[in-house]
PDB file of C-alpha atoms in Angstrom:
ATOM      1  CA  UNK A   1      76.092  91.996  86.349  1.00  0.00           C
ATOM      2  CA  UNK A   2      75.681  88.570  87.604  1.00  0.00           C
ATOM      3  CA  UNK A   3      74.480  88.033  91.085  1.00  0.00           C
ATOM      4  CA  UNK A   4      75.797  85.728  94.145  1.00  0.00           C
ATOM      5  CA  UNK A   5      74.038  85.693  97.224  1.00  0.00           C
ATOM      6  CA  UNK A   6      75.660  84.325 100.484  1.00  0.00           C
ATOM      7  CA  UNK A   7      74.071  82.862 103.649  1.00  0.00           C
ATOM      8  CA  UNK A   8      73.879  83.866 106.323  1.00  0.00           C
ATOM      9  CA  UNK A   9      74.924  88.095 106.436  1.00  0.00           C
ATOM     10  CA  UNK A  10      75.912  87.456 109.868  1.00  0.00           C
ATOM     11  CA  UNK A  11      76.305  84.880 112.773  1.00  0.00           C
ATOM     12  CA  UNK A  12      77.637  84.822 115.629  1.00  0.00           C
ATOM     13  CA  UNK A  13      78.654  81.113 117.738  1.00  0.00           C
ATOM     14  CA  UNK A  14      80.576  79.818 120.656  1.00  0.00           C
ATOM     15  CA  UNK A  15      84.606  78.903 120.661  1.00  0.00           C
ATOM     16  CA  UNK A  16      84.428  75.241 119.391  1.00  0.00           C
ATOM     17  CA  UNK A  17      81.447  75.311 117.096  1.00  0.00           C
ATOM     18  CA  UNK A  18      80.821  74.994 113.739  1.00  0.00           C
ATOM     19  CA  UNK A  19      79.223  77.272 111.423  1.00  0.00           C
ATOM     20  CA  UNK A  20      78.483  76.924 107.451  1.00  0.00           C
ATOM     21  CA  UNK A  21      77.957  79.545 105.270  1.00  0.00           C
ATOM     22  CA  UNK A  22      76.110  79.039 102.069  1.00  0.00           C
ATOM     23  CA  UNK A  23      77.593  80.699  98.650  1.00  0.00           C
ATOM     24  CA  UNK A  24      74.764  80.764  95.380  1.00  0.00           C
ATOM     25  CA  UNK A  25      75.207  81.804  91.887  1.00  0.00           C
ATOM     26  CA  UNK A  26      71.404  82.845  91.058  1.00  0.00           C
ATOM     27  CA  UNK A  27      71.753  83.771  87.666  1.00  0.00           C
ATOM     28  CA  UNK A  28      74.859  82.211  86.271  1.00  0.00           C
ATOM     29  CA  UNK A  29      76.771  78.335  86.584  1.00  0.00           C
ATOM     30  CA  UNK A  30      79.836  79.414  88.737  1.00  0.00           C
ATOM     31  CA  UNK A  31      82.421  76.250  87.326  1.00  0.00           C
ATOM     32  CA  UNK A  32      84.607  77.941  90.177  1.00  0.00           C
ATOM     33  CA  UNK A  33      83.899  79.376  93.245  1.00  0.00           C
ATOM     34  CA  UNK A  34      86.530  81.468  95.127  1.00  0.00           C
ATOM     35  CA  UNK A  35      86.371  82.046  99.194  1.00  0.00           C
ATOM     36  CA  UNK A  36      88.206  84.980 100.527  1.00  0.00           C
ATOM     37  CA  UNK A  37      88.073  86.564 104.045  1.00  0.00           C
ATOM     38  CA  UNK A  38      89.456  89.616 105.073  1.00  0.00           C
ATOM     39  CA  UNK A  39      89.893  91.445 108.458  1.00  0.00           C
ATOM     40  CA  UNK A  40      89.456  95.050 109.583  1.00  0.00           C
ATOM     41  CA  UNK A  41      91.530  97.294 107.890  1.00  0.00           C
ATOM     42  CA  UNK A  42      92.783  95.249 105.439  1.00  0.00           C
ATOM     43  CA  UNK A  43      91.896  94.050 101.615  1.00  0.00           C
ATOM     44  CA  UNK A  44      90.925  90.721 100.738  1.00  0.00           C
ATOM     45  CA  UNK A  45      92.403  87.528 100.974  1.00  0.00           C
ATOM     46  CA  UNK A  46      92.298  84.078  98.784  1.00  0.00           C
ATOM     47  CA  UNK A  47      91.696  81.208 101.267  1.00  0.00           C
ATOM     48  CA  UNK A  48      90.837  78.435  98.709  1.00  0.00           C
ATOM     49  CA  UNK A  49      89.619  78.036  94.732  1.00  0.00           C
ATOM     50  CA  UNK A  50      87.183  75.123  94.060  1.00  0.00           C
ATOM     51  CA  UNK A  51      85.772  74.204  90.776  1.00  0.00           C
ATOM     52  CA  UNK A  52      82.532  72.145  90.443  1.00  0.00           C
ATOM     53  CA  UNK A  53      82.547  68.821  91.619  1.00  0.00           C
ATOM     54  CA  UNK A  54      86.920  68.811  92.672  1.00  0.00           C
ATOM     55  CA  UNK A  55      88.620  69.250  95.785  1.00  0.00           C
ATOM     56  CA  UNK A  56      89.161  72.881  96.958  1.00  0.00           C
ATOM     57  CA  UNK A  57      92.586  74.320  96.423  1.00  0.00           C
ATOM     58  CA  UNK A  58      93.785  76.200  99.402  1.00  0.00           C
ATOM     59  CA  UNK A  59      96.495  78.866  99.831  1.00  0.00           C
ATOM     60  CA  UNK A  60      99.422  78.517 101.932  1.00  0.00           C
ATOM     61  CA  UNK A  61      98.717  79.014 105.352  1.00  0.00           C
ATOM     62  CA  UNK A  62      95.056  78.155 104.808  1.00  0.00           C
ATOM     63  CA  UNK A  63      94.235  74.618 107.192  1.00  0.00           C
ATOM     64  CA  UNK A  64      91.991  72.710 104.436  1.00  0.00           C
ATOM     65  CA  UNK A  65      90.922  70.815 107.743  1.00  0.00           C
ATOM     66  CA  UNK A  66      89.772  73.561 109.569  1.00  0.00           C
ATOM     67  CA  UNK A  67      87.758  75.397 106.489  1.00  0.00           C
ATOM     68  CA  UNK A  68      86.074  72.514 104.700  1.00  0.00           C
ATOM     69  CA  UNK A  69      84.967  73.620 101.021  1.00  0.00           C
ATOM     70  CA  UNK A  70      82.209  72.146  99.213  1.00  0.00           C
ATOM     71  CA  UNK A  71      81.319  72.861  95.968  1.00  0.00           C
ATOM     72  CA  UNK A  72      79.340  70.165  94.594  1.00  0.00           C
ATOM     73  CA  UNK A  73      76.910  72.127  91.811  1.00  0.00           C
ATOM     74  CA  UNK A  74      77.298  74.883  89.695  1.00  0.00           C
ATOM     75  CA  UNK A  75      75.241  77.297  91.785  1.00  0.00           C
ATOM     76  CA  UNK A  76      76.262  76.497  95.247  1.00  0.00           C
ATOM     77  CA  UNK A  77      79.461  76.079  97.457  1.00  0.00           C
ATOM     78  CA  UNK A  78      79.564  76.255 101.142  1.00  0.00           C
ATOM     79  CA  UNK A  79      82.325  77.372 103.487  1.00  0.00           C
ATOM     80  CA  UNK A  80      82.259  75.173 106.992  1.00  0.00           C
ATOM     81  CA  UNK A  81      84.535  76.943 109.912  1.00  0.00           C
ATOM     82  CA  UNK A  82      85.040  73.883 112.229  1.00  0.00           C
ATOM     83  CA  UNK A  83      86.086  74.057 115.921  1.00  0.00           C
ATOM     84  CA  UNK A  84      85.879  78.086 115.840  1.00  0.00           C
ATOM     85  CA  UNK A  85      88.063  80.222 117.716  1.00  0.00           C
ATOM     86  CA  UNK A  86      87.923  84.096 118.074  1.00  0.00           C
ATOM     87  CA  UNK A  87      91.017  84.682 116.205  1.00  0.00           C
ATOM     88  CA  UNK A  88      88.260  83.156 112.716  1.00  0.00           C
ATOM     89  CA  UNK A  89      86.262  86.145 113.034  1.00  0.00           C
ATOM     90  CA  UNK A  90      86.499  87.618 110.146  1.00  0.00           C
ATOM     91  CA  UNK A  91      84.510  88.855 107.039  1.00  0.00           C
ATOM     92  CA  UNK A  92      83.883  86.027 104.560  1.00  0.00           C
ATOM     93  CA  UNK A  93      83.029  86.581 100.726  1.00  0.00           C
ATOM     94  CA  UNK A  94      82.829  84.257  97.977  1.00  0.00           C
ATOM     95  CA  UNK A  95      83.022  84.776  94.505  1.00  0.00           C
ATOM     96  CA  UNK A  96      82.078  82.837  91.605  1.00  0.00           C
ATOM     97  CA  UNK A  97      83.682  82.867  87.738  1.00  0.00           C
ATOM     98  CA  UNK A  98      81.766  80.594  85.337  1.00  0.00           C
ATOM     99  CA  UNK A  99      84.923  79.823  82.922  1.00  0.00           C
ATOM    100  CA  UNK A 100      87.007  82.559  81.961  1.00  0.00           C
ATOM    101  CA  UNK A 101      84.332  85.792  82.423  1.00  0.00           C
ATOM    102  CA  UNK A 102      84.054  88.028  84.733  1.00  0.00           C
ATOM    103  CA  UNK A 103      84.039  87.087  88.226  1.00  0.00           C
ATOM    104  CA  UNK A 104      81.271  88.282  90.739  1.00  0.00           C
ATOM    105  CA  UNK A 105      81.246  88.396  94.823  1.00  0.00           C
ATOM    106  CA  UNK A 106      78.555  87.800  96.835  1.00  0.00           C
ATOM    107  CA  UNK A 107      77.451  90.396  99.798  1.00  0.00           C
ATOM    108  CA  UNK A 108      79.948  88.875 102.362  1.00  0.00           C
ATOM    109  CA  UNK A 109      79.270  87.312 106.050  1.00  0.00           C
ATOM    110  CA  UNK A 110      80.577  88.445 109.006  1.00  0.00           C
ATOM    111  CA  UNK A 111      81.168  86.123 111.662  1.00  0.00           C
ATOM    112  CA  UNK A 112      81.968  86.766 115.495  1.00  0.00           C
ATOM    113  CA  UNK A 113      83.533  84.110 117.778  1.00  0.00           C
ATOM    114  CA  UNK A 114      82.768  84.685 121.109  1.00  0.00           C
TER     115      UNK A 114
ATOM    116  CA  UNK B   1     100.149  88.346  87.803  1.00  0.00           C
ATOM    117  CA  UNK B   2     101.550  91.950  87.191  1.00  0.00           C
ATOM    118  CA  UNK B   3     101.550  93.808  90.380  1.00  0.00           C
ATOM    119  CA  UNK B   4      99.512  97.302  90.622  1.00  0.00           C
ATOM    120  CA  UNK B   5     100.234 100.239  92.291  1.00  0.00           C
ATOM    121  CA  UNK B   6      97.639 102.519  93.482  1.00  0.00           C
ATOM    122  CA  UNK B   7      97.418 105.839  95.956  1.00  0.00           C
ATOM    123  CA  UNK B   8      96.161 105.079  99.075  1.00  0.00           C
ATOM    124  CA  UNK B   9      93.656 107.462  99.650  1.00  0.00           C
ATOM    125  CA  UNK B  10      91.932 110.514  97.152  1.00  0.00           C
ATOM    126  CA  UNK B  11      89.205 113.183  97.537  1.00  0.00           C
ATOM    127  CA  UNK B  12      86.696 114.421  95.071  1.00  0.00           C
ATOM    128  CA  UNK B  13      83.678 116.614  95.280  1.00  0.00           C
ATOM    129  CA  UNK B  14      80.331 115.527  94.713  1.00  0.00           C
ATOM    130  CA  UNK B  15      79.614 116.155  91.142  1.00  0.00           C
ATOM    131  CA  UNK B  16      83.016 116.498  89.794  1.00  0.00           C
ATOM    132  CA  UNK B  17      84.762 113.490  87.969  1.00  0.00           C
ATOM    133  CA  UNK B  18      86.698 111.303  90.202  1.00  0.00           C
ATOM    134  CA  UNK B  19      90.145 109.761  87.921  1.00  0.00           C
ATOM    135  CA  UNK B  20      91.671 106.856  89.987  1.00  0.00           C
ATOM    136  CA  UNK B  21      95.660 106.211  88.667  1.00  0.00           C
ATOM    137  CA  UNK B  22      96.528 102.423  88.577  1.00  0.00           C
ATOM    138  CA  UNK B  23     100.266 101.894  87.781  1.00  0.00           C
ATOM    139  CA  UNK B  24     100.655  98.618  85.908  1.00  0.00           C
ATOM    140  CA  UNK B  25     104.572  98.819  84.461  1.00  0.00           C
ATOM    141  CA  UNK B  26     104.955  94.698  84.559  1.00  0.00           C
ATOM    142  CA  UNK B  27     102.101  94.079  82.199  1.00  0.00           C
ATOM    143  CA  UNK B  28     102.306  91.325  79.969  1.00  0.00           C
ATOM    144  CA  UNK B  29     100.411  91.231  76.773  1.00  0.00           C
ATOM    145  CA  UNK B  30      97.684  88.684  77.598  1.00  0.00           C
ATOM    146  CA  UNK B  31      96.676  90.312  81.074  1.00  0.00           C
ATOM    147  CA  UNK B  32      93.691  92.433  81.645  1.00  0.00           C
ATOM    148  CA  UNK B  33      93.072  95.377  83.785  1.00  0.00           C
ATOM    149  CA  UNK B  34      90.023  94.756  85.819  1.00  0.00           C
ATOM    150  CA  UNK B  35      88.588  97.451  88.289  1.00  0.00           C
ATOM    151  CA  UNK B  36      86.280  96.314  91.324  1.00  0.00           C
ATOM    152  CA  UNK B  37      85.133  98.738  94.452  1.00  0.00           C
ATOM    153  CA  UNK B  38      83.897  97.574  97.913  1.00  0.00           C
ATOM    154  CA  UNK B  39      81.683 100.056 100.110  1.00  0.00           C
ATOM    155  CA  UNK B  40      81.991  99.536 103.554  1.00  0.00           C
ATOM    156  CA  UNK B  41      81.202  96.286 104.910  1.00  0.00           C
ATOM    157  CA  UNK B  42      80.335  94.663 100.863  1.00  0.00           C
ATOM    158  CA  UNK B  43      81.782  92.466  98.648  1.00  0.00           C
ATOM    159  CA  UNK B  44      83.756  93.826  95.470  1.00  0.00           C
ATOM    160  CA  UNK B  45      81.088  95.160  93.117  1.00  0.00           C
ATOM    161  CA  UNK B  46      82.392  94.665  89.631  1.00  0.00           C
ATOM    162  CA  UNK B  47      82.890  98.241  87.821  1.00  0.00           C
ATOM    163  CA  UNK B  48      84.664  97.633  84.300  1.00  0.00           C
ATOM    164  CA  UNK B  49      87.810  95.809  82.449  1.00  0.00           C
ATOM    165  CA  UNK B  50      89.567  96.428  79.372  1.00  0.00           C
ATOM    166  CA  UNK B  51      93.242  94.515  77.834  1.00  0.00           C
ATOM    167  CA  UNK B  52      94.222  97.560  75.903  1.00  0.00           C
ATOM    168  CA  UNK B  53      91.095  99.605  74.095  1.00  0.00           C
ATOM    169  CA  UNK B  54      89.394 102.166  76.348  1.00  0.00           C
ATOM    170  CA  UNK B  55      86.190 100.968  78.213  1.00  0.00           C
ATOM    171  CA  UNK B  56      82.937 102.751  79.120  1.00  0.00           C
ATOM    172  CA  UNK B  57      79.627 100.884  80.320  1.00  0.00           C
ATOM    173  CA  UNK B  58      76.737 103.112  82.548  1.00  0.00           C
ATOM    174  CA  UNK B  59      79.392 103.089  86.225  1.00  0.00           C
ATOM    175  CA  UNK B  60      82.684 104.370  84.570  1.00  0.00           C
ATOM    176  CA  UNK B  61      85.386 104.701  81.922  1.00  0.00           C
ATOM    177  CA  UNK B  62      88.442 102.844  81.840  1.00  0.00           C
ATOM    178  CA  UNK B  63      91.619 104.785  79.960  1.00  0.00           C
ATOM    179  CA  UNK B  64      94.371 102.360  79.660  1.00  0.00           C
ATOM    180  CA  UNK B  65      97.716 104.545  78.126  1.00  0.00           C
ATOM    181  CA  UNK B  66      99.018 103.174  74.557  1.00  0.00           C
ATOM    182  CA  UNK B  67     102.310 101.006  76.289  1.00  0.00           C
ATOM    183  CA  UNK B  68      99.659  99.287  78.944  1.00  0.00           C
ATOM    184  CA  UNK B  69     101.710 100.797  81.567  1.00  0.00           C
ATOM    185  CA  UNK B  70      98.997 102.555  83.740  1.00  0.00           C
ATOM    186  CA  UNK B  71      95.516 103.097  83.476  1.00  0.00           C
ATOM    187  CA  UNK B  72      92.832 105.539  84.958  1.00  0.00           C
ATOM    188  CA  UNK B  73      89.449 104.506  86.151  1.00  0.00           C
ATOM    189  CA  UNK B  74      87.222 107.622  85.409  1.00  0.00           C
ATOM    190  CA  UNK B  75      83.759 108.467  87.308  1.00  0.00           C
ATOM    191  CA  UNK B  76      82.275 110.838  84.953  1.00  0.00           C
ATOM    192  CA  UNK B  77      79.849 112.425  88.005  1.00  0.00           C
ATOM    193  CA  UNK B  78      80.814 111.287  91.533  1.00  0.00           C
ATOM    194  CA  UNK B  79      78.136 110.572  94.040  1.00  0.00           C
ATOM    195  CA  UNK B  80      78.547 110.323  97.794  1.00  0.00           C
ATOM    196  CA  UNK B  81      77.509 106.601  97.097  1.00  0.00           C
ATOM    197  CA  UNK B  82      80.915 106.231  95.067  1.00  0.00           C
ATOM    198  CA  UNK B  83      82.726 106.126  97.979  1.00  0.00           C
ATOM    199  CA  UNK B  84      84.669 102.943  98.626  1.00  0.00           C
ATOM    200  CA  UNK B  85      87.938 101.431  98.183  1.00  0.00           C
ATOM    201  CA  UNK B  86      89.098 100.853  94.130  1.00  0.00           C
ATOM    202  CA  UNK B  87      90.663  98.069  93.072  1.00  0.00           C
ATOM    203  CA  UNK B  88      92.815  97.587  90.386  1.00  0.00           C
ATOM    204  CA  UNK B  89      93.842  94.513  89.330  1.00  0.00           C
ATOM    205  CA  UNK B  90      95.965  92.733  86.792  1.00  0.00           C
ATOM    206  CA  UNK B  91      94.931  89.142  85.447  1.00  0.00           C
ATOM    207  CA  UNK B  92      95.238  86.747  82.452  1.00  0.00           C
ATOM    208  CA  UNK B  93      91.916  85.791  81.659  1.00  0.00           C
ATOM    209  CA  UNK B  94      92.150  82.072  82.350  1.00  0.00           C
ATOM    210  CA  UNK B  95      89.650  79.918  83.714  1.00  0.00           C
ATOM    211  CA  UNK B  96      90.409  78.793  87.149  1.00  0.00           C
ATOM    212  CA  UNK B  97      92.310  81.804  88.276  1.00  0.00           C
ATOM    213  CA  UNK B  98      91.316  84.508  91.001  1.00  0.00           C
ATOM    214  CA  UNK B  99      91.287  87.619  91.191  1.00  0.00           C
ATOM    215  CA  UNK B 100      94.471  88.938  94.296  1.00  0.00           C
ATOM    216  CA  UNK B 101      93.835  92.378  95.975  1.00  0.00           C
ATOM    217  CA  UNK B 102      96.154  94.770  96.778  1.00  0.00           C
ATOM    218  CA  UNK B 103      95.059  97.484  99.208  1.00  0.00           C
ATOM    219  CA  UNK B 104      93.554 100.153  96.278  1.00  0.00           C
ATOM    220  CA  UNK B 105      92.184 103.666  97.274  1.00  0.00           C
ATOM    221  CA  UNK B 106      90.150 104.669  99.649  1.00  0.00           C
ATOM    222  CA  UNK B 107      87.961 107.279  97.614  1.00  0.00           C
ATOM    223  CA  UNK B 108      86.045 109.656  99.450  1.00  0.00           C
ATOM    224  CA  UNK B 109      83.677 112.064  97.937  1.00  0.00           C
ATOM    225  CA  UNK B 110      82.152 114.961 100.319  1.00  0.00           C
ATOM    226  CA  UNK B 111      79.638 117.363  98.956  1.00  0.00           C
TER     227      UNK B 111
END
């Protein structure tokens, strides 16, 4: 299958920073990107869709200001946490679809909020 | 998209074939079942999909019943590396759309 890497696996930052984490179709052109996150114990969930070179769409109860979505070529999207507070850590994956096949998730991040 | 419904937990022997249930009543005609896994601490690894034919590529075999109702995701040999939580999910191929989670099984195999 197709592969999407993420960067970094893991990172850990002070309440109030701001970390980005890198999302990269290698071998296909992702026209949409998807960002989940999901926390201990619990399955996946859809923070925001973004298709190359348009605004992200984010799900309800998802602050677009607080998890700014980039997704400006077909191999790369990032995922910025701004102003982070313990209550983001969480396990971030992204996923990438190019048009209607299959859809592929990267390895994940983890990040801690101290 | 349909809603699944899967057990929450199953056990199978290394070696033996593991058959995941997926019940899928609300189908509608233009919706796929696709099957992911995550091992702990991964993303989703993609195993197989199918709309209504049964599937087989080199991870598994998909048997989706005649009225689209349910399906069963078969490992023909488990592995102690198959365990992970399934996911079975219900989607119209459309460009755009994502793939929504439910909770799946937690598969454990134990030699």
């Amino acid at each position: 299958g197709a592969v999407v890497s993420q960067h970094p696996s893991w990172v850990i930052c002070k309440s109030g920073t701001s970390v980005k984490i890198e999302c990269r179709s290698l071998d296909f052109q992702a026209t949409t990107m998807f960002w989940y996150r999901q926390f201990p114990k619990q399955s996946l969930m859809l923070m925001a869709t973004s298709n190359e070179g348009s605004k992200a769409t984010y799900e309800q109860g998802v602050e677009k200001d607080k998890f700014l979505i980039n997704h400006a070529s077909l191999t790369l999207s990032t995922l910025t946490v701004t102003s982070a507070h313990p209550e983001d850590s969480s396990f971030y994956i992204c996923s990438g679809r190019e048009g209607r096949e299959t859809q592929y998730f990267g390895p994940g991040t983890r990040l801690l909020v101290l | 998209d349909a809603k699944t419904t899967q057990p929450p937990s199953m056990d199978c022997a290394e070696g033996r074939a593991a058959n995941l249930p997926c019940n899928h009543s609300t189908i509608s005609g233009n919706e796929y079942v696709y099957w992911y896994r995550q091992i702990h601490s991964q993303g989703p690894q993609y195993i197989i999909h199918g709309l209504k034919n049964n599937e087989t590529n080199e991870m598994a075999s998909l048997i989706i019943t005649e009225d689209r109702k349910s399906s069963t995701l078969i490992l023909p040999h488990a592995t102690l590396r198959d365990t992970a939580v399934y996911y079975c999910i219900v989607r119209v191929v459309q460009a755009g759309t994502a793939l929504i989670f439910g909770k799946g099984t937690t598969l454990s195999v134990s030699s």
